[in-house]
Amino acid sequence: MKFFTMAIAAAGLALAAPVAHAQGTLRIGMTASDVPLTTGQTDQGGEGMRFLGYTVYDALINWDLSKADQPSGLVPGLATSWSVDATDKNKWTFRIRPGVKFHDGSDFDAEAAVWNFEKLLNQQAPQFDPRQSAQGRSRIPAVAATKAVDKLTLEITTRSPDATLPYQIAWIMFSSPAQWEKVGKSWENFARTPSGTGPWKLANFVPRERAELVPNAEYWDKARVPKLDRLVLIPLPEASARTAALRSGQVDWIEAPSPDALASLRQAGMKIVTNAYPHNWTWHLSRVEGSPWNDIRVRQAANLAIDRDGIKELLGGMAIPAQGFFPPGHQWFGAPKFKLRRDLTEARKLMAEAGYGPGRKLATKILIAPSGSGQMQPLPMNEYVQQNLADIGIDITFEVVDWNTLINIWRAGAKHETSRGATGMNYTYFIQDPFTGLIRHLQSTLHPPAGTNWGLYADPAMDALFEKVRNTFDPAEQTKVLQEIHEKYVDEALFLMVTHDVNPRAMTARVQGFVQAQNWFQDFSSITMSR
């Protein structure tokens, strides 16, 4: 707690600016333990992309974050349009938005786009950055090659037909080649003075303490030029530290407030803002040889042991109990036969059939983090799940690691020595699109390091469904295939599926104009601070 108090105090001193300027400053307490990577492809999970990806940078295809009453869809970003070739489904054409400038004044064009793909995919390129590649490469497994046809036309060739490419491309942020040259061709130097095309510019940052962003008055989308004078991001990984900072007025907004503090925060005049959005809280299960989770009876028993209503109560009502990997009512939910519920009798019966009982308990280790992007309240939640599983003879021990460390373990795979013999990890997922929501977790060709199938799951039937969705370009037909995939996720209990987040944020009444989109990412451009 001492470290976080010092960090808050330091940030508070730094923000003791003239009163007129403070009226337009929004200070946010993040769940991250550090300022996310500032070079374009951020670290710190999806929260890093929320705060230092889609603020300082843009993608060719952006998310529509302007509405709270419907799920977000894809909209033009640095590309005004995109299309797949009618005769060659491996070839896509992106029309680049004319007149876009990086923060340093240089032009964004198709050649700059190719340069950015090379920084992630081509280890021989001078601008290749291992840190950014580690964050971005697995997001775009379909991309085989990129080419600047002319200044405003980008061609992307895929390894095979892939109708999910637009969703993949929405994860890739674009950094200025000219700025990289100017700072000595050093990504370390670039991180201190980054240049993107986004609505915000990074004005200052101190590692582990804060990042300060100011508006990009020349932003290409005039409707999204920020109204605030300054946006300040402060890493506060402990929920209690975030809550204390909000109460004391040292920040104006916090991510994931402590559930037991919600009532008193409301009484103190704070706003609690929530919305349904595509995000789940799971245990990702190892499927390597010898893992107890290879037995479907054990997986189903574990899912039947979870008291999801109790988890919701633990979270102060800020959750939607899981009925599947996707939330109930989602267009891809389908009609799975296996029903997630608390049924200890059936769970113990399945454990007995799998060879376990009072004389032979199942003991295994799970990796967890104490905080992190989308992890909600991981320590009390995992302890609750641990107690639920003990009720059916599954004895869980935890190994706690830093969130960024857990991300690196996730990318390395369950067989890698960094997994420390664990057979599962508590990892929450952004499930907005077919690739990030379903394909990347379980496709057999995406075992690390090729992708993020951490558990090394492999099933030809699932691979066939993934191939089918990639080759289904009609949206209605694609939805039917995605429903089949989700039914298989649930019926075979491929994850321990616990709950869905409602993304609670607590903020002072002075925060005005925020629209909480049904998305992992959010738009800060419309926000103002009242006096």
PDB file of N, CA and C in Angstrom, residues 109-167:
ATOM      1  N   ASP A 109       0.050   7.214 -44.908  1.00  0.00           N
ATOM      2  CA  ASP A 109      -0.345   6.706 -46.222  1.00  0.00           C
ATOM      3  C   ASP A 109      -0.130   5.196 -46.242  1.00  0.00           C
ATOM      4  N   ALA A 110      -0.332   4.597 -47.401  1.00  0.00           N
ATOM      5  CA  ALA A 110      -0.217   3.142 -47.507  1.00  0.00           C
ATOM      6  C   ALA A 110       1.195   2.665 -47.201  1.00  0.00           C
ATOM      7  N   GLU A 111       2.199   3.454 -47.573  1.00  0.00           N
ATOM      8  CA  GLU A 111       3.589   3.060 -47.288  1.00  0.00           C
ATOM      9  C   GLU A 111       3.852   3.051 -45.783  1.00  0.00           C
ATOM     10  N   ALA A 112       3.280   4.025 -45.063  1.00  0.00           N
ATOM     11  CA  ALA A 112       3.417   4.033 -43.599  1.00  0.00           C
ATOM     12  C   ALA A 112       2.704   2.836 -42.991  1.00  0.00           C
ATOM     13  N   ALA A 113       1.583   2.431 -43.593  1.00  0.00           N
ATOM     14  CA  ALA A 113       0.863   1.255 -43.094  1.00  0.00           C
ATOM     15  C   ALA A 113       1.707  -0.003 -43.252  1.00  0.00           C
ATOM     16  N   VAL A 114       2.312  -0.177 -44.426  1.00  0.00           N
ATOM     17  CA  VAL A 114       3.182  -1.342 -44.658  1.00  0.00           C
ATOM     18  C   VAL A 114       4.330  -1.342 -43.665  1.00  0.00           C
ATOM     19  N   TRP A 115       4.942  -0.182 -43.442  1.00  0.00           N
ATOM     20  CA  TRP A 115       6.053  -0.049 -42.493  1.00  0.00           C
ATOM     21  C   TRP A 115       5.641  -0.544 -41.112  1.00  0.00           C
ATOM     22  N   ASN A 116       4.401  -0.239 -40.705  1.00  0.00           N
ATOM     23  CA  ASN A 116       3.921  -0.654 -39.388  1.00  0.00           C
ATOM     24  C   ASN A 116       3.647  -2.148 -39.313  1.00  0.00           C
ATOM     25  N   PHE A 117       3.143  -2.740 -40.388  1.00  0.00           N
ATOM     26  CA  PHE A 117       2.983  -4.199 -40.376  1.00  0.00           C
ATOM     27  C   PHE A 117       4.348  -4.882 -40.282  1.00  0.00           C
ATOM     28  N   GLU A 118       5.335  -4.298 -40.955  1.00  0.00           N
ATOM     29  CA  GLU A 118       6.683  -4.876 -40.919  1.00  0.00           C
ATOM     30  C   GLU A 118       7.303  -4.791 -39.523  1.00  0.00           C
ATOM     31  N   LYS A 119       6.955  -3.748 -38.769  1.00  0.00           N
ATOM     32  CA  LYS A 119       7.521  -3.628 -37.415  1.00  0.00           C
ATOM     33  C   LYS A 119       7.049  -4.773 -36.520  1.00  0.00           C
ATOM     34  N   LEU A 120       5.922  -5.405 -36.906  1.00  0.00           N
ATOM     35  CA  LEU A 120       5.367  -6.506 -36.127  1.00  0.00           C
ATOM     36  C   LEU A 120       5.716  -7.879 -36.692  1.00  0.00           C
ATOM     37  N   LEU A 121       5.828  -7.982 -38.019  1.00  0.00           N
ATOM     38  CA  LEU A 121       5.865  -9.287 -38.682  1.00  0.00           C
ATOM     39  C   LEU A 121       7.204  -9.662 -39.295  1.00  0.00           C
ATOM     40  N   ASN A 122       8.046  -8.694 -39.574  1.00  0.00           N
ATOM     41  CA  ASN A 122       9.295  -8.964 -40.297  1.00  0.00           C
ATOM     42  C   ASN A 122      10.495  -8.736 -39.397  1.00  0.00           C
ATOM     43  N   GLN A 123      11.079  -9.813 -38.901  1.00  0.00           N
ATOM     44  CA  GLN A 123      12.212  -9.697 -37.980  1.00  0.00           C
ATOM     45  C   GLN A 123      13.453  -9.116 -38.646  1.00  0.00           C
ATOM     46  N   GLN A 124      13.491  -9.092 -39.960  1.00  0.00           N
ATOM     47  CA  GLN A 124      14.641  -8.535 -40.675  1.00  0.00           C
ATOM     48  C   GLN A 124      14.480  -7.042 -40.935  1.00  0.00           C
ATOM     49  N   ALA A 125      13.315  -6.502 -40.715  1.00  0.00           N
ATOM     50  CA  ALA A 125      13.084  -5.077 -40.970  1.00  0.00           C
ATOM     51  C   ALA A 125      13.805  -4.235 -39.920  1.00  0.00           C
ATOM     52  N   PRO A 126      14.421  -3.116 -40.319  1.00  0.00           N
ATOM     53  CA  PRO A 126      15.117  -2.259 -39.341  1.00  0.00           C
ATOM     54  C   PRO A 126      14.207  -1.801 -38.208  1.00  0.00           C
ATOM     55  N   GLN A 127      12.912  -1.601 -38.513  1.00  0.00           N
ATOM     56  CA  GLN A 127      11.977  -1.087 -37.509  1.00  0.00           C
ATOM     57  C   GLN A 127      11.304  -2.187 -36.699  1.00  0.00           C
ATOM     58  N   PHE A 128      11.669  -3.450 -36.927  1.00  0.00           N
ATOM     59  CA  PHE A 128      11.049  -4.541 -36.159  1.00  0.00           C
ATOM     60  C   PHE A 128      11.259  -4.315 -34.672  1.00  0.00           C
ATOM     61  N   ASP A 129      10.163  -4.447 -33.899  1.00  0.00           N
ATOM     62  CA  ASP A 129      10.213  -4.225 -32.459  1.00  0.00           C
ATOM     63  C   ASP A 129       9.692  -5.464 -31.739  1.00  0.00           C
ATOM     64  N   PRO A 130      10.555  -6.209 -31.071  1.00  0.00           N
ATOM     65  CA  PRO A 130      10.107  -7.437 -30.383  1.00  0.00           C
ATOM     66  C   PRO A 130       8.985  -7.190 -29.388  1.00  0.00           C
ATOM     67  N   ARG A 131       9.020  -6.065 -28.683  1.00  0.00           N
ATOM     68  CA  ARG A 131       7.987  -5.813 -27.668  1.00  0.00           C
ATOM     69  C   ARG A 131       6.631  -5.590 -28.323  1.00  0.00           C
ATOM     70  N   GLN A 132       6.604  -4.794 -29.378  1.00  0.00           N
ATOM     71  CA  GLN A 132       5.327  -4.579 -30.061  1.00  0.00           C
ATOM     72  C   GLN A 132       4.869  -5.833 -30.794  1.00  0.00           C
ATOM     73  N   SER A 133       5.825  -6.548 -31.354  1.00  0.00           N
ATOM     74  CA  SER A 133       5.480  -7.788 -32.053  1.00  0.00           C
ATOM     75  C   SER A 133       4.832  -8.779 -31.102  1.00  0.00           C
ATOM     76  N   ALA A 134       5.338  -8.854 -29.876  1.00  0.00           N
ATOM     77  CA  ALA A 134       4.772  -9.773 -28.882  1.00  0.00           C
ATOM     78  C   ALA A 134       3.323  -9.433 -28.587  1.00  0.00           C
ATOM     79  N   GLN A 135       2.974  -8.144 -28.693  1.00  0.00           N
ATOM     80  CA  GLN A 135       1.596  -7.727 -28.419  1.00  0.00           C
ATOM     81  C   GLN A 135       0.698  -7.864 -29.642  1.00  0.00           C
ATOM     82  N   GLY A 136       1.239  -7.601 -30.837  1.00  0.00           N
ATOM     83  CA  GLY A 136       0.403  -7.488 -32.018  1.00  0.00           C
ATOM     84  C   GLY A 136       0.415  -8.639 -32.997  1.00  0.00           C
ATOM     85  N   ARG A 137       1.503  -9.383 -33.046  1.00  0.00           N
ATOM     86  CA  ARG A 137       1.624 -10.430 -34.059  1.00  0.00           C
ATOM     87  C   ARG A 137       0.511 -11.466 -33.959  1.00  0.00           C
ATOM     88  N   SER A 138       0.189 -11.885 -32.753  1.00  0.00           N
ATOM     89  CA  SER A 138      -0.830 -12.924 -32.577  1.00  0.00           C
ATOM     90  C   SER A 138      -2.230 -12.413 -32.886  1.00  0.00           C
ATOM     91  N   ARG A 139      -2.387 -11.089 -32.988  1.00  0.00           N
ATOM     92  CA  ARG A 139      -3.694 -10.519 -33.304  1.00  0.00           C
ATOM     93  C   ARG A 139      -4.043 -10.654 -34.788  1.00  0.00           C
ATOM     94  N   ILE A 140      -3.028 -10.846 -35.646  1.00  0.00           N
ATOM     95  CA  ILE A 140      -3.256 -10.829 -37.091  1.00  0.00           C
ATOM     96  C   ILE A 140      -2.667 -12.085 -37.762  1.00  0.00           C
ATOM     97  N   PRO A 141      -3.067 -13.274 -37.325  1.00  0.00           N
ATOM     98  CA  PRO A 141      -2.487 -14.482 -37.902  1.00  0.00           C
ATOM     99  C   PRO A 141      -2.836 -14.675 -39.374  1.00  0.00           C
ATOM    100  N   ALA A 142      -3.895 -14.018 -39.844  1.00  0.00           N
ATOM    101  CA  ALA A 142      -4.293 -14.184 -41.244  1.00  0.00           C
ATOM    102  C   ALA A 142      -3.357 -13.470 -42.205  1.00  0.00           C
ATOM    103  N   VAL A 143      -2.639 -12.442 -41.732  1.00  0.00           N
ATOM    104  CA  VAL A 143      -1.875 -11.588 -42.640  1.00  0.00           C
ATOM    105  C   VAL A 143      -0.601 -12.295 -43.113  1.00  0.00           C
ATOM    106  N   ALA A 144      -0.496 -12.453 -44.444  1.00  0.00           N
ATOM    107  CA  ALA A 144       0.706 -13.045 -45.039  1.00  0.00           C
ATOM    108  C   ALA A 144       1.623 -11.983 -45.617  1.00  0.00           C
ATOM    109  N   ALA A 145       1.043 -10.947 -46.224  1.00  0.00           N
ATOM    110  CA  ALA A 145       1.850  -9.905 -46.860  1.00  0.00           C
ATOM    111  C   ALA A 145       1.034  -8.627 -46.992  1.00  0.00           C
ATOM    112  N   THR A 146       1.744  -7.504 -47.041  1.00  0.00           N
ATOM    113  CA  THR A 146       1.104  -6.208 -47.271  1.00  0.00           C
ATOM    114  C   THR A 146       1.865  -5.481 -48.372  1.00  0.00           C
ATOM    115  N   LYS A 147       1.153  -4.656 -49.136  1.00  0.00           N
ATOM    116  CA  LYS A 147       1.778  -3.934 -50.245  1.00  0.00           C
ATOM    117  C   LYS A 147       1.083  -2.594 -50.447  1.00  0.00           C
ATOM    118  N   ALA A 148       1.882  -1.547 -50.640  1.00  0.00           N
ATOM    119  CA  ALA A 148       1.345  -0.238 -50.990  1.00  0.00           C
ATOM    120  C   ALA A 148       1.197  -0.187 -52.502  1.00  0.00           C
ATOM    121  N   VAL A 149      -0.026  -0.301 -52.987  1.00  0.00           N
ATOM    122  CA  VAL A 149      -0.286  -0.229 -54.432  1.00  0.00           C
ATOM    123  C   VAL A 149      -0.025   1.188 -54.915  1.00  0.00           C
ATOM    124  N   ASP A 150      -0.481   2.162 -54.161  1.00  0.00           N
ATOM    125  CA  ASP A 150      -0.150   3.576 -54.341  1.00  0.00           C
ATOM    126  C   ASP A 150      -0.302   4.235 -52.989  1.00  0.00           C
ATOM    127  N   LYS A 151      -0.169   5.545 -52.925  1.00  0.00           N
ATOM    128  CA  LYS A 151      -0.176   6.236 -51.636  1.00  0.00           C
ATOM    129  C   LYS A 151      -1.447   5.981 -50.831  1.00  0.00           C
ATOM    130  N   LEU A 152      -2.568   5.784 -51.519  1.00  0.00           N
ATOM    131  CA  LEU A 152      -3.845   5.672 -50.815  1.00  0.00           C
ATOM    132  C   LEU A 152      -4.504   4.313 -51.016  1.00  0.00           C
ATOM    133  N   THR A 153      -3.720   3.319 -51.436  1.00  0.00           N
ATOM    134  CA  THR A 153      -4.271   1.971 -51.616  1.00  0.00           C
ATOM    135  C   THR A 153      -3.336   0.946 -50.991  1.00  0.00           C
ATOM    136  N   LEU A 154      -3.863   0.224 -50.015  1.00  0.00           N
ATOM    137  CA  LEU A 154      -3.113  -0.834 -49.343  1.00  0.00           C
ATOM    138  C   LEU A 154      -3.718  -2.177 -49.707  1.00  0.00           C
ATOM    139  N   GLU A 155      -2.855  -3.109 -50.058  1.00  0.00           N
ATOM    140  CA  GLU A 155      -3.317  -4.470 -50.352  1.00  0.00           C
ATOM    141  C   GLU A 155      -2.788  -5.409 -49.275  1.00  0.00           C
ATOM    142  N   ILE A 156      -3.685  -6.211 -48.711  1.00  0.00           N
ATOM    143  CA  ILE A 156      -3.299  -7.224 -47.725  1.00  0.00           C
ATOM    144  C   ILE A 156      -3.630  -8.591 -48.295  1.00  0.00           C
ATOM    145  N   THR A 157      -2.641  -9.467 -48.285  1.00  0.00           N
ATOM    146  CA  THR A 157      -2.836 -10.849 -48.716  1.00  0.00           C
ATOM    147  C   THR A 157      -2.887 -11.737 -47.483  1.00  0.00           C
ATOM    148  N   THR A 158      -3.901 -12.584 -47.416  1.00  0.00           N
ATOM    149  CA  THR A 158      -4.038 -13.500 -46.284  1.00  0.00           C
ATOM    150  C   THR A 158      -3.479 -14.878 -46.624  1.00  0.00           C
ATOM    151  N   ARG A 159      -3.184 -15.651 -45.601  1.00  0.00           N
ATOM    152  CA  ARG A 159      -2.618 -16.989 -45.797  1.00  0.00           C
ATOM    153  C   ARG A 159      -3.642 -17.930 -46.418  1.00  0.00           C
ATOM    154  N   SER A 160      -4.891 -17.682 -46.110  1.00  0.00           N
ATOM    155  CA  SER A 160      -6.013 -18.438 -46.662  1.00  0.00           C
ATOM    156  C   SER A 160      -7.234 -17.542 -46.509  1.00  0.00           C
ATOM    157  N   PRO A 161      -8.347 -17.844 -47.172  1.00  0.00           N
ATOM    158  CA  PRO A 161      -9.524 -16.993 -47.016  1.00  0.00           C
ATOM    159  C   PRO A 161      -9.905 -16.820 -45.548  1.00  0.00           C
ATOM    160  N   ASP A 162     -10.184 -15.576 -45.164  1.00  0.00           N
ATOM    161  CA  ASP A 162     -10.492 -15.314 -43.754  1.00  0.00           C
ATOM    162  C   ASP A 162     -11.440 -14.125 -43.645  1.00  0.00           C
ATOM    163  N   ALA A 163     -12.714 -14.436 -43.451  1.00  0.00           N
ATOM    164  CA  ALA A 163     -13.737 -13.390 -43.341  1.00  0.00           C
ATOM    165  C   ALA A 163     -13.620 -12.589 -42.054  1.00  0.00           C
ATOM    166  N   THR A 164     -12.793 -13.047 -41.106  1.00  0.00           N
ATOM    167  CA  THR A 164     -12.636 -12.328 -39.836  1.00  0.00           C
ATOM    168  C   THR A 164     -11.510 -11.303 -39.890  1.00  0.00           C
ATOM    169  N   LEU A 165     -10.852 -11.124 -41.038  1.00  0.00           N
ATOM    170  CA  LEU A 165      -9.716 -10.200 -41.117  1.00  0.00           C
ATOM    171  C   LEU A 165     -10.038  -8.795 -40.614  1.00  0.00           C
ATOM    172  N   PRO A 166     -11.180  -8.181 -40.967  1.00  0.00           N
ATOM    173  CA  PRO A 166     -11.424  -6.819 -40.470  1.00  0.00           C
ATOM    174  C   PRO A 166     -11.356  -6.702 -38.947  1.00  0.00           C
ATOM    175  N   TYR A 167     -11.832  -7.732 -38.230  1.00  0.00           N
ATOM    176  CA  TYR A 167     -11.755  -7.700 -36.767  1.00  0.00           C
ATOM    177  C   TYR A 167     -10.301  -7.767 -36.294  1.00  0.00           C
TER     178      TYR A 167
END
